[in-house]
Amino acid sequence: MTPIPVLPIIINGCMSAFGGLATLKLIPAFKDHFISARLCGIDLNKTNKKEVPESQGVISGTVFLIILFCFIPVPFLSCFVGEKCNGFPHNEFVQLIGALLAICCMIFLGFADDVLNLRWRHKLLLPTMASLPLLMVYFTNFGNTVIVVPKPFRVLLGMHLDLGILYYVYMGMLAVFCTNAINILAGINGIESGQALFISGSIIIFNLLELNGDYRDDHVFSLYFMLPFFFTTLALFYHNWYPSSVFVGDTFCYFAGMTFAVVGILGHFSKTMLLFFIPQVVNFVYSLPQLFHVIPCPRHRLPRLNPATGKLGMSWSKFKRKDLSKLGNLILQVAVRLQVLEVQHGQEGHDEFVQCNNMTLINLVLKVLGPTHERNLTAIMLPLQNYHFLWFYYS
Amino acid sequence: MDSNAILYVKATYLKIIFNKMQLIPAFKDHFISARLCGIDLNKTNKKEVPESQGVISGTVFLIILFCFIPVPFLSCFVGEKCNGFPHNEFVQLIGALLAICCMIFLGFADDVLNLRWRHKLLLPTMASLPLLMVYFTNFGNTVIVVPKPFRVLLGMHLDLGILYYVYMGMLAVFCTNAINILAGINGIESGQALFISGSIIIFNLLELNGDYRDDHVFSLYFMLPFFFTTLALFYHNWYPSSVFVGDTFCYFAGMTFAVVGILGHFSKTMLLFFIPQVVNFVYSLPQLFHVIPCPRHRLPRLNPATGKLGMSWSKFKRKDLSKLGNLILQVAVRLQVLEVQHGQEGHDEFVQCNNMTLINLVLKVLGPTHERNLTAIMLLIQVLGSALAFGIRYHLVRLFYDV
């Protein structure tokens, strides 16, 4: 068994910490450039209408790339200095470069989306395109599409199942899912960078725990990406935390989602990684009726500020009763019965109006807790990300 | 194996380029809404023209190559006709794509954020880092064959060590900026890149029968998609331009050329195809270093009455000029490569000289010319430069190396 490459990990950690500091300084330094380029927005939940620079994910993403570009030869130094390796580990090298290509492409396309305001269908296309190199590298490096069947299904499917091309579809979809899942759990200061920070922190802890296991190399590989990601995101989080002086932009959601997909796929722990995404999955499932427009979906679903109290309350989707389909009606009734939705009825003129809270996890938390200050709301949402520590502990 | 792969891909290119030609007009509104647009300074109408269209041709280029990644290695999967998977070739392909992808990204960020001049030197250096790392781990060869005239001093071979990496890094910086400063008339940026890539393709095809076949096949894998995507861009960028290519394109083109030159081991030949760019760069040096004052734009100026372009000028006070500046002016006038005019305004003596660009030099020789004709002449110069390059590479080369 190969020994733990302690030195490369430590070097990576130091470079990442340094990169985090650089990001911390660079973000305020480029503020004016972004505002001049009109890459800025107004915080909808603040009373002041100050312009806040957007797309700051491009800065943390660029620093991430530079850290890793400089890091490329480090895991292989023992092969050059002292010649202590048995033949150059080409496939590991390819994996590193291929992963960087997918992430670099995603940051680029994500930034292009922020600048050009591409349509919704592009939000599905762009991660698929950026994950192509990842799929190609996987194909040429491993090509393994056989999965171990979970115990309950073994009676039907046997011990192993060759998914063939479906495995590649799954990998492609993973990138699309991760990027968009982070993107829709949004709207309050610090939630996007915060959730990514906590997810990467969890993955780092998972990797460290698995370093003593059978798949050490996979987890070392994951650490090489998660450490720089954690520190650059930490710097971004510092500026993005309430009250936000910068917004992360879709660039960051794409960047984060792709980085997680990359480590999950090439580290062969995508199922575990998805467990860290449970709040995002819950939010996604809860959002489905609105995402498919079965329940009308407004442009913004973020919570609304009550200027009088300074607290955030649920935001609502208002529509005419007659515009609602049968399926929509059914969903409303089921959700109300399960106590996960608040519905109000009203009359305006001849039309009967219905309004329900926008179906996001943040609104659901507000439904349970009542109006909450934005900072506290984010502080409550983030630890939800780490509930699984209890799960690990008890299992 | 390789030639079949090339032919197969070429067929798909034509299909894709047809789609791409439609993409550029399709995204026009997005660019204008994002304020990524400019006014054509040499037209009387003030219509907004979308900028940074290099991002579209660059993205299509990347997608073509992403899909192409497994193709050169298909024989290893289907039929198992290869002796061990050629990992180093695979790494080279992916590493090259990483450098180009990063460059397109940083180039687009520069177009959007209007970064400073020092960033124009930093960005290509950062994007070429993966290239240098891949070179280091794949070859690590820093020994060059010394040209004949210098062998007495330096011997047959010389190990440049770290200087070789500095050279590679500088190559990307040079190529990107050299294309960027030979600019200003409709179609010149995309046109020059198109003709350079065409020359490289011809060179690669000629060398397919030689000893370094693999290097030239590798270069073709990149030059073919580049040629066709740039052709589509050139179609929209040609006079009168309905789109501008942006710094994004100059970065993209420069890095792609640097990548094939470095990993294909023919960077010296590739620089021969850059002769017009080198001449323009050397001629521009006094202004780039501000020894001669350098205005914001140095492109030729439209004479609205005649509809033709004439030289553009740099005007400054005589007393503001340094001794070195004076010397350069005098030498250039004597060599007949510069036109200088003197004048008086109030107490100050003014001097004006034409901006020191190759385009202005051509206008000095030919007199005022219509923009379309001027671009055509510049591209003809590019072709002549390439012909000269082939002459040097295949004939004069014997003066420097044993072939």
Short mmCIF file of N, CA and C in Angstrom, two decimals, chain A residues 30 33-34 36-39 58 61-62 65-66 69-73 76-77 80 88 90-91 93-94 96-98 100-102 104-109 111-112 115-119 122 129-130 132-133 136-137 139-141, chain B residues 27 30-31 33-36 55 58-59 62-63 66-70 73-74 77 85 87-88 90-91 93-95 97-99 101-106 108-109 112-116 119 126-127 129-130 133-134 136-138:
data_model
loop_
_atom_site.label_atom_id
_atom_site.label_comp_id
_atom_site.label_asym_id
_atom_site.label_seq_id
_atom_site.Cartn_x
_atom_site.Cartn_y
_atom_site.Cartn_z
N PHE A 30 -10.68 44.56 -6.73
CA PHE A 30 -11.28 44.59 -8.06
C PHE A 30 -12.70 45.12 -8.07
N HIS A 33 -13.69 47.57 -10.84
CA HIS A 33 -13.73 46.98 -12.19
C HIS A 33 -15.09 46.35 -12.45
N PHE A 34 -15.60 45.63 -11.42
CA PHE A 34 -16.87 44.93 -11.59
C PHE A 34 -18.02 45.90 -11.71
N SER A 36 -17.85 49.03 -12.76
CA SER A 36 -17.77 49.69 -14.07
C SER A 36 -18.29 48.80 -15.18
N ALA A 37 -18.07 47.50 -15.02
CA ALA A 37 -18.52 46.55 -16.05
C ALA A 37 -20.00 46.22 -15.88
N ARG A 38 -20.66 46.89 -14.94
CA ARG A 38 -22.07 46.65 -14.63
C ARG A 38 -22.34 45.23 -14.14
N LEU A 39 -21.29 44.60 -13.58
CA LEU A 39 -21.50 43.28 -12.97
C LEU A 39 -21.80 43.53 -11.50
N VAL A 58 -15.65 34.50 -9.65
CA VAL A 58 -14.61 34.45 -10.67
C VAL A 58 -13.24 34.72 -10.05
N GLY A 61 -12.37 31.60 -7.95
CA GLY A 61 -12.11 30.53 -8.92
C GLY A 61 -10.76 30.67 -9.58
N THR A 62 -10.40 31.90 -9.94
CA THR A 62 -9.10 32.12 -10.59
C THR A 62 -7.96 31.81 -9.63
N LEU A 65 -7.55 28.14 -9.40
CA LEU A 65 -6.86 27.57 -10.57
C LEU A 65 -5.36 27.82 -10.48
N ILE A 66 -4.97 29.03 -10.09
CA ILE A 66 -3.54 29.34 -10.01
C ILE A 66 -2.85 28.46 -8.97
N PHE A 69 -2.53 25.11 -10.56
CA PHE A 69 -1.55 25.09 -11.64
C PHE A 69 -0.15 24.97 -11.07
N CYS A 70 0.11 25.75 -10.02
CA CYS A 70 1.44 25.71 -9.41
C CYS A 70 1.67 24.38 -8.69
N PHE A 71 0.59 23.76 -8.25
CA PHE A 71 0.70 22.52 -7.48
C PHE A 71 0.89 21.29 -8.35
N ILE A 72 0.60 21.43 -9.68
CA ILE A 72 0.60 20.25 -10.56
C ILE A 72 1.80 19.32 -10.41
N PRO A 73 3.05 19.81 -10.38
CA PRO A 73 4.15 18.85 -10.30
C PRO A 73 4.40 18.29 -8.90
N PHE A 76 4.17 14.65 -7.83
CA PHE A 76 5.03 13.76 -8.62
C PHE A 76 6.51 14.08 -8.42
N LEU A 77 6.81 14.96 -7.46
CA LEU A 77 8.19 15.39 -7.24
C LEU A 77 9.10 14.22 -6.93
N PHE A 80 10.96 12.88 -9.73
CA PHE A 80 12.01 13.64 -10.38
C PHE A 80 13.23 13.76 -9.47
N PHE A 88 6.51 6.51 -14.01
CA PHE A 88 5.73 7.71 -13.77
C PHE A 88 4.23 7.39 -13.76
N HIS A 90 1.31 8.05 -14.87
CA HIS A 90 0.65 8.87 -15.89
C HIS A 90 -0.84 9.03 -15.64
N ASN A 91 -1.52 7.94 -15.25
CA ASN A 91 -2.97 8.04 -15.12
C ASN A 91 -3.37 9.00 -14.01
N PHE A 93 -1.61 11.63 -13.20
CA PHE A 93 -1.32 12.94 -13.74
C PHE A 93 -2.44 13.40 -14.66
N VAL A 94 -2.90 12.49 -15.52
CA VAL A 94 -3.99 12.79 -16.44
C VAL A 94 -5.24 13.18 -15.68
N LEU A 96 -5.47 14.56 -12.74
CA LEU A 96 -5.31 15.89 -12.18
C LEU A 96 -5.56 16.95 -13.24
N ILE A 97 -4.93 16.80 -14.40
CA ILE A 97 -5.07 17.78 -15.47
C ILE A 97 -6.50 17.79 -16.02
N GLY A 98 -7.06 16.59 -16.19
CA GLY A 98 -8.43 16.50 -16.72
C GLY A 98 -9.44 17.16 -15.80
N LEU A 100 -8.82 19.57 -13.68
CA LEU A 100 -8.62 21.02 -13.77
C LEU A 100 -9.25 21.58 -15.02
N LEU A 101 -9.20 20.82 -16.12
CA LEU A 101 -9.80 21.28 -17.36
C LEU A 101 -11.31 21.44 -17.21
N ALA A 102 -11.95 20.47 -16.58
CA ALA A 102 -13.39 20.55 -16.39
C ALA A 102 -13.76 21.74 -15.50
N CYS A 104 -11.91 24.49 -14.85
CA CYS A 104 -11.55 25.74 -15.53
C CYS A 104 -12.62 26.11 -16.55
N CYS A 105 -13.04 25.11 -17.33
CA CYS A 105 -14.07 25.35 -18.34
C CYS A 105 -15.36 25.79 -17.68
N MET A 106 -15.69 25.19 -16.54
CA MET A 106 -16.93 25.54 -15.86
C MET A 106 -16.90 26.95 -15.32
N ILE A 107 -15.75 27.37 -14.76
CA ILE A 107 -15.63 28.74 -14.25
C ILE A 107 -15.81 29.72 -15.42
N PHE A 108 -15.19 29.39 -16.55
CA PHE A 108 -15.30 30.23 -17.73
C PHE A 108 -16.74 30.35 -18.21
N LEU A 109 -17.41 29.19 -18.39
CA LEU A 109 -18.78 29.22 -18.87
C LEU A 109 -19.71 29.88 -17.85
N PHE A 111 -18.88 32.27 -15.77
CA PHE A 111 -18.66 33.71 -15.86
C PHE A 111 -19.34 34.26 -17.11
N ALA A 112 -19.27 33.53 -18.22
CA ALA A 112 -19.93 33.96 -19.44
C ALA A 112 -21.45 34.06 -19.20
N VAL A 115 -22.15 37.23 -17.25
CA VAL A 115 -21.99 38.44 -18.06
C VAL A 115 -23.09 38.57 -19.11
N LEU A 116 -23.38 37.46 -19.81
CA LEU A 116 -24.28 37.50 -20.95
C LEU A 116 -25.73 37.19 -20.60
N ASN A 117 -25.98 36.77 -19.34
CA ASN A 117 -27.35 36.44 -18.93
C ASN A 117 -28.01 35.44 -19.85
N LEU A 118 -27.41 34.27 -19.94
CA LEU A 118 -27.94 33.24 -20.83
C LEU A 118 -29.24 32.65 -20.28
N ARG A 119 -29.95 31.93 -21.17
CA ARG A 119 -31.26 31.42 -20.75
C ARG A 119 -31.16 30.20 -19.86
N HIS A 122 -29.59 27.02 -20.93
CA HIS A 122 -28.13 27.02 -20.95
C HIS A 122 -27.56 26.59 -19.61
N MET A 129 -21.42 20.49 -20.96
CA MET A 129 -20.27 20.70 -21.83
C MET A 129 -18.98 20.67 -21.04
N ALA A 130 -18.99 21.34 -19.88
CA ALA A 130 -17.77 21.40 -19.08
C ALA A 130 -17.40 20.05 -18.50
N LEU A 132 -17.60 17.26 -20.12
CA LEU A 132 -17.13 16.37 -21.20
C LEU A 132 -15.71 15.89 -20.99
N PRO A 133 -14.75 16.80 -20.71
CA PRO A 133 -13.37 16.31 -20.51
C PRO A 133 -13.27 15.33 -19.35
N MET A 136 -14.40 12.02 -20.62
CA MET A 136 -13.40 11.46 -21.52
C MET A 136 -12.23 10.89 -20.74
N VAL A 137 -11.79 11.65 -19.72
CA VAL A 137 -10.67 11.18 -18.90
C VAL A 137 -11.08 9.90 -18.17
N PHE A 139 -13.26 7.75 -19.11
CA PHE A 139 -13.36 6.69 -20.12
C PHE A 139 -11.99 6.09 -20.41
N THR A 140 -10.99 6.97 -20.61
CA THR A 140 -9.68 6.47 -20.98
C THR A 140 -8.89 5.96 -19.79
N ASN A 141 -9.17 6.47 -18.59
CA ASN A 141 -8.42 6.06 -17.41
C ASN A 141 -8.96 4.79 -16.75
N PHE B 27 -26.24 35.43 -30.79
CA PHE B 27 -25.96 35.95 -29.45
C PHE B 27 -25.73 37.46 -29.43
N HIS B 30 -27.35 39.50 -26.63
CA HIS B 30 -26.80 39.26 -25.29
C HIS B 30 -25.58 40.13 -25.05
N PHE B 31 -24.71 40.23 -26.09
CA PHE B 31 -23.48 41.00 -25.93
C PHE B 31 -23.77 42.48 -25.81
N SER B 33 -26.58 43.86 -24.73
CA SER B 33 -27.19 44.11 -23.42
C SER B 33 -26.15 44.13 -22.32
N ALA B 34 -25.12 43.29 -22.48
CA ALA B 34 -24.07 43.23 -21.47
C ALA B 34 -23.07 44.37 -21.64
N ARG B 35 -23.34 45.28 -22.60
CA ARG B 35 -22.47 46.40 -22.91
C ARG B 35 -21.09 45.94 -23.40
N LEU B 36 -21.03 44.72 -23.95
CA LEU B 36 -19.80 44.25 -24.58
C LEU B 36 -19.88 44.63 -26.05
N VAL B 55 -14.99 34.90 -27.92
CA VAL B 55 -15.45 33.97 -26.90
C VAL B 55 -16.35 32.89 -27.51
N GLY B 58 -14.02 30.62 -29.59
CA GLY B 58 -13.21 29.87 -28.64
C GLY B 58 -14.00 28.75 -27.98
N THR B 59 -15.25 29.03 -27.61
CA THR B 59 -16.07 28.01 -26.97
C THR B 59 -16.36 26.86 -27.92
N LEU B 62 -13.33 24.73 -28.15
CA LEU B 62 -13.18 23.84 -26.99
C LEU B 62 -14.12 22.65 -27.07
N ILE B 63 -15.37 22.90 -27.46
CA ILE B 63 -16.33 21.80 -27.53
C ILE B 63 -15.90 20.77 -28.57
N PHE B 66 -13.11 18.87 -27.01
CA PHE B 66 -13.56 18.00 -25.92
C PHE B 66 -14.13 16.71 -26.49
N CYS B 67 -14.95 16.86 -27.53
CA CYS B 67 -15.55 15.67 -28.13
C CYS B 67 -14.49 14.84 -28.85
N PHE B 68 -13.43 15.48 -29.29
CA PHE B 68 -12.40 14.78 -30.06
C PHE B 68 -11.43 14.01 -29.19
N ILE B 69 -11.39 14.35 -27.86
CA ILE B 69 -10.36 13.78 -26.98
C ILE B 69 -10.13 12.27 -27.15
N PRO B 70 -11.16 11.42 -27.17
CA PRO B 70 -10.86 9.98 -27.25
C PRO B 70 -10.50 9.50 -28.65
N PHE B 73 -7.23 7.94 -29.73
CA PHE B 73 -6.87 6.76 -28.94
C PHE B 73 -7.86 5.62 -29.14
N LEU B 74 -8.77 5.78 -30.11
CA LEU B 74 -9.81 4.78 -30.32
C LEU B 74 -9.25 3.40 -30.60
N PHE B 77 -8.93 1.13 -27.80
CA PHE B 77 -10.11 0.55 -27.15
C PHE B 77 -10.79 -0.45 -28.06
N PHE B 85 -1.22 1.96 -23.50
CA PHE B 85 -1.90 3.23 -23.75
C PHE B 85 -0.89 4.38 -23.76
N HIS B 87 -0.05 7.26 -22.66
CA HIS B 87 -0.45 8.24 -21.65
C HIS B 87 0.13 9.63 -21.88
N ASN B 88 1.42 9.68 -22.29
CA ASN B 88 2.03 11.00 -22.41
C ASN B 88 1.39 11.81 -23.53
N PHE B 90 -1.75 11.56 -24.33
CA PHE B 90 -3.05 11.94 -23.79
C PHE B 90 -2.90 13.14 -22.87
N VAL B 91 -1.87 13.10 -22.02
CA VAL B 91 -1.62 14.21 -21.10
C VAL B 91 -1.35 15.49 -21.87
N LEU B 93 -2.44 16.35 -24.79
CA LEU B 93 -3.70 16.85 -25.36
C LEU B 93 -4.50 17.59 -24.30
N ILE B 94 -4.66 16.96 -23.15
CA ILE B 94 -5.46 17.55 -22.07
C ILE B 94 -4.78 18.81 -21.53
N GLY B 95 -3.45 18.74 -21.36
CA GLY B 95 -2.71 19.88 -20.84
C GLY B 95 -2.80 21.08 -21.77
N LEU B 97 -5.21 21.69 -23.88
CA LEU B 97 -6.58 22.22 -23.78
C LEU B 97 -6.76 23.06 -22.53
N LEU B 98 -6.11 22.65 -21.44
CA LEU B 98 -6.23 23.39 -20.19
C LEU B 98 -5.64 24.79 -20.35
N ALA B 99 -4.47 24.87 -20.99
CA ALA B 99 -3.84 26.18 -21.18
C ALA B 99 -4.72 27.08 -22.06
N CYS B 101 -8.02 26.78 -22.70
CA CYS B 101 -9.28 27.07 -22.03
C CYS B 101 -9.09 28.18 -21.01
N CYS B 102 -8.01 28.07 -20.24
CA CYS B 102 -7.73 29.09 -19.22
C CYS B 102 -7.50 30.44 -19.89
N MET B 103 -6.79 30.44 -21.02
CA MET B 103 -6.50 31.69 -21.70
C MET B 103 -7.76 32.34 -22.24
N ILE B 104 -8.68 31.54 -22.82
CA ILE B 104 -9.93 32.10 -23.32
C ILE B 104 -10.70 32.72 -22.15
N PHE B 105 -10.71 32.03 -21.02
CA PHE B 105 -11.40 32.52 -19.82
C PHE B 105 -10.81 33.85 -19.35
N LEU B 106 -9.48 33.87 -19.18
CA LEU B 106 -8.85 35.09 -18.68
C LEU B 106 -8.97 36.22 -19.70
N PHE B 108 -11.47 36.66 -21.80
CA PHE B 108 -12.83 37.15 -21.70
C PHE B 108 -12.99 38.01 -20.45
N ALA B 109 -12.37 37.59 -19.34
CA ALA B 109 -12.42 38.39 -18.11
C ALA B 109 -11.78 39.76 -18.35
N VAL B 112 -14.21 41.93 -20.29
CA VAL B 112 -15.35 42.36 -19.47
C VAL B 112 -14.93 43.38 -18.43
N LEU B 113 -13.81 43.10 -17.75
CA LEU B 113 -13.42 43.92 -16.60
C LEU B 113 -12.45 45.03 -16.96
N ASN B 114 -11.96 45.05 -18.22
CA ASN B 114 -11.00 46.09 -18.64
C ASN B 114 -9.81 46.17 -17.68
N LEU B 115 -9.08 45.08 -17.61
CA LEU B 115 -7.94 45.04 -16.70
C LEU B 115 -6.80 45.91 -17.24
N ARG B 116 -5.82 46.17 -16.39
CA ARG B 116 -4.74 47.07 -16.80
C ARG B 116 -3.73 46.39 -17.70
N HIS B 119 -1.68 43.50 -16.63
CA HIS B 119 -2.39 42.22 -16.61
C HIS B 119 -2.27 41.50 -17.95
N MET B 126 0.08 33.17 -16.61
CA MET B 126 -0.66 32.27 -15.73
C MET B 126 -1.26 31.13 -16.52
N ALA B 127 -1.83 31.47 -17.70
CA ALA B 127 -2.49 30.43 -18.50
C ALA B 127 -1.48 29.44 -19.06
N LEU B 129 1.07 28.28 -17.44
CA LEU B 129 1.62 27.45 -16.37
C LEU B 129 1.35 25.95 -16.57
N PRO B 130 0.08 25.55 -16.85
CA PRO B 130 -0.15 24.12 -17.04
C PRO B 130 0.65 23.55 -18.20
N MET B 133 4.09 22.95 -16.92
CA MET B 133 4.12 21.80 -16.02
C MET B 133 4.04 20.49 -16.80
N VAL B 134 3.16 20.48 -17.84
CA VAL B 134 3.03 19.27 -18.65
C VAL B 134 4.34 19.00 -19.38
N PHE B 136 7.29 19.89 -18.44
CA PHE B 136 8.25 19.46 -17.44
C PHE B 136 8.12 17.98 -17.14
N THR B 137 6.86 17.52 -16.94
CA THR B 137 6.66 16.12 -16.56
C THR B 137 6.73 15.18 -17.75
N ASN B 138 6.43 15.68 -18.95
CA ASN B 138 6.43 14.80 -20.12
C ASN B 138 7.79 14.66 -20.78
#
